[in-house]
Amino acid sequence: MTRLPLVTALLAVALGACAPVPSAAPPIGGGSAVAPRPADVVELTEPPSTAAVPPASCDPTASLRPVGPLPPAGQMPAGTTMARVQARGRLIAGVDQNTYLMGFRNPFSGELEGFDVDMAREVARAILGDPAAIQFKVLTSEERIPALERGDVDIVVRTMTVTCDRWQKVNFSTVYYHAGQRVLVPSNSDVTGIDALGGKRVCATKGSSSLVNVANAPSGPIAVSVPNWTDCLVMLQQGQVDAISTDDTILAGFAAQDPYTKVVGPQFTAEPYGMAFRKPDEDFVRFVNALLERLRADGTWASIHRRWLGAPPAPPAAVYRD
Ligand code: GLU
């Protein structure tokens, strides 16, 4: 735990921000410097549009049923998406490097780590027999679907909520984590949750469901969008936004990095996470769903949860569409 402040400081340096100013720290007198803002900050005047209209009957948590047992690693059936990955010798996975505990860069080792990173490594292990046979591509929230559509990545494992809207463009695995949206504020704030944020500036990333949920919250917050989650933390630390609202997983990482913040209020949305795939790669979805069945049953899911997020609950149950 002693390394956490250093992690925060190095992340801030890596992002080109000035040293983090604790939210509740006394103001530094005498200076005239204006705190810089992260690049590409946008204050929304209306909710982000969600492109296609999904069918009313859609259950976003229902995925494609596995067929047969998992083939042994290194023996992927000819002609499949997994055989292509095997022939290449590595899985290409889209992850985050900005979300402590889920997908972040360890400043000591330079390696990407976290719950999502470990889950992606299990997919590499299942195909190639080696969790290190993986190439990571770092993606912002907004880049996840375009990266899949362009074929830049085989899979996205990046705090991604399964939604009917997104199912129109990508396929999802069964749910591997149940998150929910909450609110993070400075520890000296008297804000109690999303309902208390009417007219206040609330940060979330562009392309996230969190931003849509903030913009549509009945209390009427002012949604502020940025590229990366760490930009939200820097803006909160500099007093440029009043709160951050996103998944409790992401907020737990912020609270661990910055002791001058706290998570408040109940979960006001359900954010079930799925791994995302290119639309044509249905074989790969079924393969990963078979793998997820095994990881839930053999204790691997629980040990990855324990490593990053603490004592594990029962893993999310698989739901299939027929
Ligand atoms: N789970 C939300 C989403 O998929 C927020 C997480 C994120 O953008 O990293 O949009």
Short mmCIF file of C-alpha atoms and ligand atoms in Angstrom, two decimals:
data_model
loop_
_atom_site.label_atom_id
_atom_site.label_comp_id
_atom_site.label_asym_id
_atom_site.label_seq_id
_atom_site.Cartn_x
_atom_site.Cartn_y
_atom_site.Cartn_z
CA MET A 1 0.00 0.00 0.00
CA THR A 2 2.95 2.33 0.56
CA ARG A 3 3.50 2.45 -3.20
CA LEU A 4 0.10 3.95 -3.97
CA PRO A 5 0.95 7.65 -3.67
CA LEU A 6 3.90 7.02 -5.96
CA VAL A 7 1.62 5.29 -8.44
CA THR A 8 -0.60 8.38 -8.45
CA ALA A 9 2.32 10.72 -8.87
CA LEU A 10 3.87 8.72 -11.68
CA LEU A 11 0.56 8.37 -13.47
CA ALA A 12 0.09 12.11 -13.29
CA VAL A 13 3.61 12.69 -14.61
CA ALA A 14 3.05 10.14 -17.37
CA LEU A 15 -0.04 12.04 -18.44
CA GLY A 16 1.78 15.33 -18.54
CA ALA A 17 -0.16 16.77 -15.62
CA CYS A 18 1.43 18.68 -12.81
CA ALA A 19 1.91 16.94 -9.45
CA PRO A 20 -1.48 16.02 -8.02
CA VAL A 21 -2.86 18.53 -5.55
CA PRO A 22 -4.86 16.74 -2.85
CA SER A 23 -8.43 17.99 -3.02
CA ALA A 24 -8.62 18.83 0.65
CA ALA A 25 -5.12 20.28 0.93
CA PRO A 26 -4.84 23.97 1.83
CA PRO A 27 -4.42 26.28 -1.20
CA ILE A 28 -0.84 27.20 -2.01
CA GLY A 29 -0.62 30.95 -1.50
CA GLY A 30 1.36 33.54 -3.39
CA GLY A 31 1.43 31.87 -6.83
CA SER A 32 -0.40 33.02 -9.90
CA ALA A 33 -0.21 29.73 -11.84
CA VAL A 34 -3.50 28.53 -13.26
CA ALA A 35 -3.99 24.76 -12.96
CA PRO A 36 -3.83 23.29 -16.49
CA ARG A 37 -6.78 21.29 -17.79
CA PRO A 38 -6.38 17.93 -19.49
CA ALA A 39 -6.67 18.01 -23.30
CA ASP A 40 -10.04 17.56 -25.02
CA VAL A 41 -12.31 18.48 -22.11
CA VAL A 42 -15.89 19.02 -23.31
CA GLU A 43 -18.79 20.30 -21.26
CA LEU A 44 -21.89 18.63 -22.67
CA THR A 45 -24.94 20.70 -23.48
CA GLU A 46 -27.07 17.65 -24.34
CA PRO A 47 -26.77 13.88 -23.72
CA PRO A 48 -24.52 11.94 -26.14
CA SER A 49 -26.61 10.24 -28.81
CA THR A 50 -26.79 6.45 -28.78
CA ALA A 51 -26.67 5.50 -32.45
CA ALA A 52 -28.93 2.57 -33.34
CA VAL A 53 -32.23 1.75 -31.67
CA PRO A 54 -31.93 -1.76 -30.19
CA PRO A 55 -34.86 -4.17 -30.27
CA ALA A 56 -37.01 -3.87 -27.17
CA SER A 57 -36.63 -7.60 -26.46
CA CYS A 58 -32.82 -7.45 -26.21
CA ASP A 59 -31.17 -8.89 -23.09
CA PRO A 60 -27.58 -7.59 -23.29
CA THR A 61 -26.31 -10.12 -20.74
CA ALA A 62 -27.34 -13.12 -22.91
CA SER A 63 -24.44 -14.38 -25.03
CA LEU A 64 -23.71 -17.24 -27.43
CA ARG A 65 -23.74 -20.77 -26.04
CA PRO A 66 -20.46 -22.74 -26.09
CA VAL A 67 -20.35 -25.75 -28.42
CA GLY A 68 -18.57 -28.82 -27.08
CA PRO A 69 -15.60 -28.91 -24.73
CA LEU A 70 -12.69 -26.45 -24.97
CA PRO A 71 -10.00 -27.67 -27.38
CA PRO A 72 -6.59 -28.06 -25.68
CA ALA A 73 -4.28 -25.01 -25.87
CA GLY A 74 -2.19 -25.03 -29.04
CA GLN A 75 -4.72 -27.26 -30.84
CA MET A 76 -7.30 -24.80 -32.13
CA PRO A 77 -9.62 -26.25 -34.80
CA ALA A 78 -8.57 -25.31 -38.36
CA GLY A 79 -10.33 -22.37 -39.94
CA THR A 80 -11.40 -20.76 -36.65
CA THR A 81 -10.62 -17.30 -35.30
CA MET A 82 -8.67 -19.02 -32.51
CA ALA A 83 -6.56 -20.91 -35.10
CA ARG A 84 -5.65 -17.54 -36.67
CA VAL A 85 -4.52 -16.24 -33.28
CA GLN A 86 -2.57 -19.45 -32.68
CA ALA A 87 -0.82 -19.14 -36.07
CA ARG A 88 0.12 -15.53 -35.27
CA GLY A 89 1.63 -16.67 -31.97
CA ARG A 90 -0.07 -14.02 -29.83
CA LEU A 91 -3.47 -12.69 -28.89
CA ILE A 92 -4.01 -8.94 -29.51
CA ALA A 93 -6.10 -7.53 -26.68
CA GLY A 94 -7.47 -4.01 -26.15
CA VAL A 95 -7.16 -2.93 -22.51
CA ASP A 96 -6.88 0.23 -20.39
CA GLN A 97 -3.71 1.65 -18.83
CA ASN A 98 -5.51 4.33 -16.81
CA THR A 99 -7.66 2.38 -14.40
CA TYR A 100 -5.86 1.27 -11.26
CA LEU A 101 -6.92 -2.26 -10.20
CA MET A 102 -8.60 -3.05 -13.56
CA GLY A 103 -6.10 -2.11 -16.31
CA PHE A 104 -3.13 0.09 -15.37
CA ARG A 105 0.56 0.40 -16.02
CA ASN A 106 2.71 -0.56 -13.05
CA PRO A 107 5.28 2.25 -12.92
CA PHE A 108 7.94 0.00 -11.39
CA SER A 109 7.79 -2.76 -13.99
CA GLY A 110 6.26 -0.89 -16.93
CA GLU A 111 3.83 -3.83 -17.25
CA LEU A 112 0.07 -3.59 -17.67
CA GLU A 113 -1.73 -5.16 -14.73
CA GLY A 114 -5.17 -5.54 -13.19
CA PHE A 115 -8.32 -7.63 -13.14
CA ASP A 116 -9.10 -7.09 -16.84
CA VAL A 117 -5.47 -7.66 -17.85
CA ASP A 118 -5.41 -10.98 -15.97
CA MET A 119 -8.69 -12.03 -17.60
CA ALA A 120 -7.23 -11.28 -21.05
CA ARG A 121 -4.12 -13.32 -20.17
CA GLU A 122 -6.39 -16.31 -19.41
CA VAL A 123 -7.72 -16.10 -22.99
CA ALA A 124 -4.13 -16.12 -24.31
CA ARG A 125 -3.32 -19.10 -22.07
CA ALA A 126 -6.37 -21.01 -23.36
CA ILE A 127 -5.44 -20.52 -27.02
CA LEU A 128 -1.64 -20.58 -26.91
CA GLY A 129 -0.81 -22.26 -23.59
CA ASP A 130 1.01 -19.13 -22.39
CA PRO A 131 -0.54 -16.12 -20.58
CA ALA A 132 2.39 -14.02 -21.85
CA ALA A 133 1.58 -14.76 -25.52
CA ILE A 134 -0.36 -11.51 -25.71
CA GLN A 135 0.09 -8.07 -27.22
CA PHE A 136 -1.78 -5.29 -25.49
CA LYS A 137 -3.17 -2.26 -27.26
CA VAL A 138 -4.17 0.55 -24.96
CA LEU A 139 -7.62 1.96 -25.73
CA THR A 140 -9.72 4.82 -24.37
CA SER A 141 -13.40 4.18 -23.69
CA GLU A 142 -14.27 5.73 -27.04
CA GLU A 143 -11.74 3.65 -29.01
CA ARG A 144 -13.02 0.22 -27.94
CA ILE A 145 -15.63 -0.43 -30.65
CA PRO A 146 -13.75 1.23 -33.56
CA ALA A 147 -10.60 -0.79 -32.68
CA LEU A 148 -12.64 -4.01 -32.98
CA GLU A 149 -14.40 -2.88 -36.15
CA ARG A 150 -11.07 -2.08 -37.80
CA GLY A 151 -9.64 -5.44 -36.73
CA ASP A 152 -6.85 -3.75 -34.72
CA VAL A 153 -7.56 -6.08 -31.79
CA ASP A 154 -8.97 -9.61 -31.43
CA ILE A 155 -10.72 -8.89 -28.15
CA VAL A 156 -11.47 -5.98 -25.80
CA VAL A 157 -11.29 -6.58 -22.05
CA ARG A 158 -11.75 -3.10 -20.65
CA THR A 159 -14.43 -2.36 -18.04
CA MET A 160 -16.94 -2.60 -20.88
CA THR A 161 -20.63 -2.70 -20.06
CA VAL A 162 -22.74 -5.00 -22.23
CA THR A 163 -25.53 -2.89 -23.73
CA CYS A 164 -28.10 -3.55 -26.44
CA ASP A 165 -26.81 -0.54 -28.31
CA ARG A 166 -23.25 -1.94 -28.38
CA TRP A 167 -24.46 -5.43 -29.37
CA GLN A 168 -25.43 -3.87 -32.72
CA LYS A 169 -21.73 -3.38 -33.50
CA VAL A 170 -19.83 -6.01 -31.49
CA ASN A 171 -20.49 -9.33 -29.77
CA PHE A 172 -20.05 -9.83 -26.04
CA SER A 173 -19.07 -12.79 -23.88
CA THR A 174 -21.19 -13.76 -20.91
CA VAL A 175 -20.88 -11.35 -18.01
CA TYR A 176 -17.59 -11.73 -16.09
CA TYR A 177 -18.12 -8.91 -13.56
CA HIS A 178 -21.12 -7.06 -12.11
CA ALA A 179 -20.21 -3.38 -11.64
CA GLY A 180 -22.55 -0.47 -10.96
CA GLN A 181 -22.27 3.29 -11.33
CA ARG A 182 -21.65 5.45 -8.25
CA VAL A 183 -20.11 8.84 -7.43
CA LEU A 184 -16.65 9.93 -6.19
CA VAL A 185 -16.14 13.32 -4.50
CA PRO A 186 -13.41 15.04 -2.45
CA SER A 187 -13.44 13.68 1.09
CA ASN A 188 -14.53 17.08 2.47
CA SER A 189 -17.55 17.31 0.12
CA ASP A 190 -21.06 17.01 1.54
CA VAL A 191 -22.44 15.55 -1.71
CA THR A 192 -24.28 12.31 -0.91
CA GLY A 193 -24.78 10.85 -4.39
CA ILE A 194 -25.94 11.53 -7.94
CA ASP A 195 -29.23 13.08 -6.73
CA ALA A 196 -27.26 15.86 -4.99
CA LEU A 197 -25.32 16.86 -8.12
CA GLY A 198 -27.92 18.95 -9.97
CA GLY A 199 -26.15 21.86 -11.73
CA LYS A 200 -22.73 20.55 -10.61
CA ARG A 201 -19.90 19.50 -12.94
CA VAL A 202 -19.50 15.71 -13.11
CA CYS A 203 -16.68 14.04 -15.06
CA ALA A 204 -16.76 10.84 -17.14
CA THR A 205 -14.96 9.64 -20.27
CA LYS A 206 -16.16 10.18 -23.83
CA GLY A 207 -17.66 6.99 -25.24
CA SER A 208 -18.51 5.54 -21.82
CA SER A 209 -21.96 4.55 -20.66
CA SER A 210 -21.08 6.49 -17.50
CA LEU A 211 -21.18 9.78 -19.44
CA VAL A 212 -24.61 8.93 -20.88
CA ASN A 213 -25.87 8.04 -17.40
CA VAL A 214 -24.58 11.34 -15.95
CA ALA A 215 -26.07 13.39 -18.79
CA ASN A 216 -29.44 11.66 -18.31
CA ALA A 217 -29.51 11.74 -14.50
CA PRO A 218 -32.82 13.27 -13.35
CA SER A 219 -31.02 15.62 -10.95
CA GLY A 220 -29.49 17.44 -13.97
CA PRO A 221 -25.70 17.43 -13.48
CA ILE A 222 -23.45 19.15 -16.05
CA ALA A 223 -21.63 16.25 -17.76
CA VAL A 224 -17.95 16.93 -18.47
CA SER A 225 -16.25 14.54 -20.88
CA VAL A 226 -12.52 13.73 -21.08
CA PRO A 227 -10.52 11.05 -22.97
CA ASN A 228 -9.13 9.03 -20.03
CA TRP A 229 -10.32 8.18 -16.52
CA THR A 230 -7.16 9.63 -14.99
CA ASP A 231 -8.06 12.99 -16.57
CA CYS A 232 -11.19 12.95 -14.39
CA LEU A 233 -9.08 12.37 -11.27
CA VAL A 234 -6.73 15.24 -12.17
CA MET A 235 -9.71 17.56 -12.76
CA LEU A 236 -11.27 16.57 -9.43
CA GLN A 237 -7.95 17.12 -7.64
CA GLN A 238 -7.66 20.59 -9.23
CA GLY A 239 -11.24 21.53 -8.31
CA GLN A 240 -12.29 21.74 -11.99
CA VAL A 241 -15.16 19.28 -11.49
CA ASP A 242 -17.28 18.57 -8.42
CA ALA A 243 -17.48 14.81 -8.83
CA ILE A 244 -16.60 11.81 -10.99
CA SER A 245 -19.29 9.27 -11.76
CA THR A 246 -18.58 5.85 -13.20
CA ASP A 247 -18.39 2.17 -12.28
CA ASP A 248 -17.62 1.34 -8.65
CA THR A 249 -14.60 -0.68 -9.86
CA ILE A 250 -12.99 2.40 -11.41
CA LEU A 251 -13.92 4.62 -8.45
CA ALA A 252 -12.36 2.08 -6.04
CA GLY A 253 -9.08 2.53 -7.91
CA PHE A 254 -9.29 6.34 -7.57
CA ALA A 255 -10.10 6.11 -3.86
CA ALA A 256 -7.08 3.81 -3.37
CA GLN A 257 -4.83 6.26 -5.24
CA ASP A 258 -6.08 9.45 -3.59
CA PRO A 259 -6.89 9.40 0.14
CA TYR A 260 -8.59 12.81 -0.20
CA THR A 261 -11.50 11.27 -2.11
CA LYS A 262 -14.48 9.11 -1.13
CA VAL A 263 -17.14 7.05 -2.92
CA VAL A 264 -20.70 8.10 -2.02
CA GLY A 265 -24.30 7.12 -2.71
CA PRO A 266 -25.79 3.85 -3.90
CA GLN A 267 -25.21 2.15 -7.25
CA PHE A 268 -27.71 3.93 -9.52
CA THR A 269 -27.16 1.73 -12.59
CA ALA A 270 -26.13 -1.87 -13.29
CA GLU A 271 -22.94 -2.15 -15.39
CA PRO A 272 -22.38 -5.82 -16.27
CA TYR A 273 -18.98 -6.32 -17.95
CA GLY A 274 -18.42 -8.49 -21.01
CA MET A 275 -15.39 -9.12 -23.19
CA ALA A 276 -16.07 -7.72 -26.66
CA PHE A 277 -15.39 -9.32 -30.06
CA ARG A 278 -15.68 -8.48 -33.75
CA LYS A 279 -19.16 -9.20 -35.08
CA PRO A 280 -18.02 -12.02 -37.45
CA ASP A 281 -16.03 -13.89 -34.76
CA GLU A 282 -18.92 -15.84 -33.19
CA ASP A 283 -16.70 -18.94 -32.85
CA PHE A 284 -14.37 -16.95 -30.62
CA VAL A 285 -17.28 -15.75 -28.43
CA ARG A 286 -18.44 -19.34 -27.91
CA PHE A 287 -14.85 -20.42 -27.15
CA VAL A 288 -14.39 -17.67 -24.54
CA ASN A 289 -17.78 -18.47 -23.00
CA ALA A 290 -16.62 -22.09 -22.56
CA LEU A 291 -13.41 -20.73 -21.00
CA LEU A 292 -15.38 -18.46 -18.66
CA GLU A 293 -17.41 -21.50 -17.52
CA ARG A 294 -14.12 -23.18 -16.62
CA LEU A 295 -12.64 -20.10 -14.88
CA ARG A 296 -15.80 -19.70 -12.78
CA ALA A 297 -15.81 -23.41 -11.84
CA ASP A 298 -12.10 -24.01 -11.13
CA GLY A 299 -11.52 -21.02 -8.85
CA THR A 300 -9.41 -18.99 -11.33
CA TRP A 301 -12.00 -16.19 -11.52
CA ALA A 302 -12.12 -16.04 -7.71
CA SER A 303 -8.33 -15.87 -7.36
CA ILE A 304 -8.05 -13.07 -9.93
CA HIS A 305 -10.83 -11.22 -8.06
CA ARG A 306 -9.02 -11.73 -4.75
CA ARG A 307 -5.76 -10.44 -6.23
CA TRP A 308 -7.20 -7.11 -7.40
CA LEU A 309 -10.61 -6.48 -5.88
CA GLY A 310 -10.65 -8.36 -2.57
CA ALA A 311 -12.73 -11.24 -1.23
CA PRO A 312 -14.68 -12.67 -4.17
CA PRO A 313 -18.46 -13.05 -4.32
CA ALA A 314 -19.95 -15.91 -6.35
CA PRO A 315 -18.94 -15.36 -9.99
CA PRO A 316 -21.64 -13.95 -12.30
CA ALA A 317 -23.84 -16.73 -13.69
CA ALA A 318 -23.73 -17.30 -17.47
CA VAL A 319 -26.85 -16.37 -19.45
CA TYR A 320 -27.24 -17.61 -23.03
CA ARG A 321 -29.47 -16.67 -25.92
CA ASP A 322 -30.59 -19.67 -27.95
N1 GLU B 1 -18.52 0.48 -17.95
C1 GLU B 1 -18.61 1.73 -18.60
C2 GLU B 1 -18.56 1.60 -20.11
O1 GLU B 1 -18.44 0.55 -20.61
C3 GLU B 1 -17.55 2.70 -18.14
C4 GLU B 1 -16.17 2.13 -18.14
C5 GLU B 1 -15.22 2.73 -19.14
O2 GLU B 1 -15.61 3.46 -20.04
O3 GLU B 1 -14.02 2.44 -19.00
O4 GLU B 1 -18.66 2.54 -20.83
#
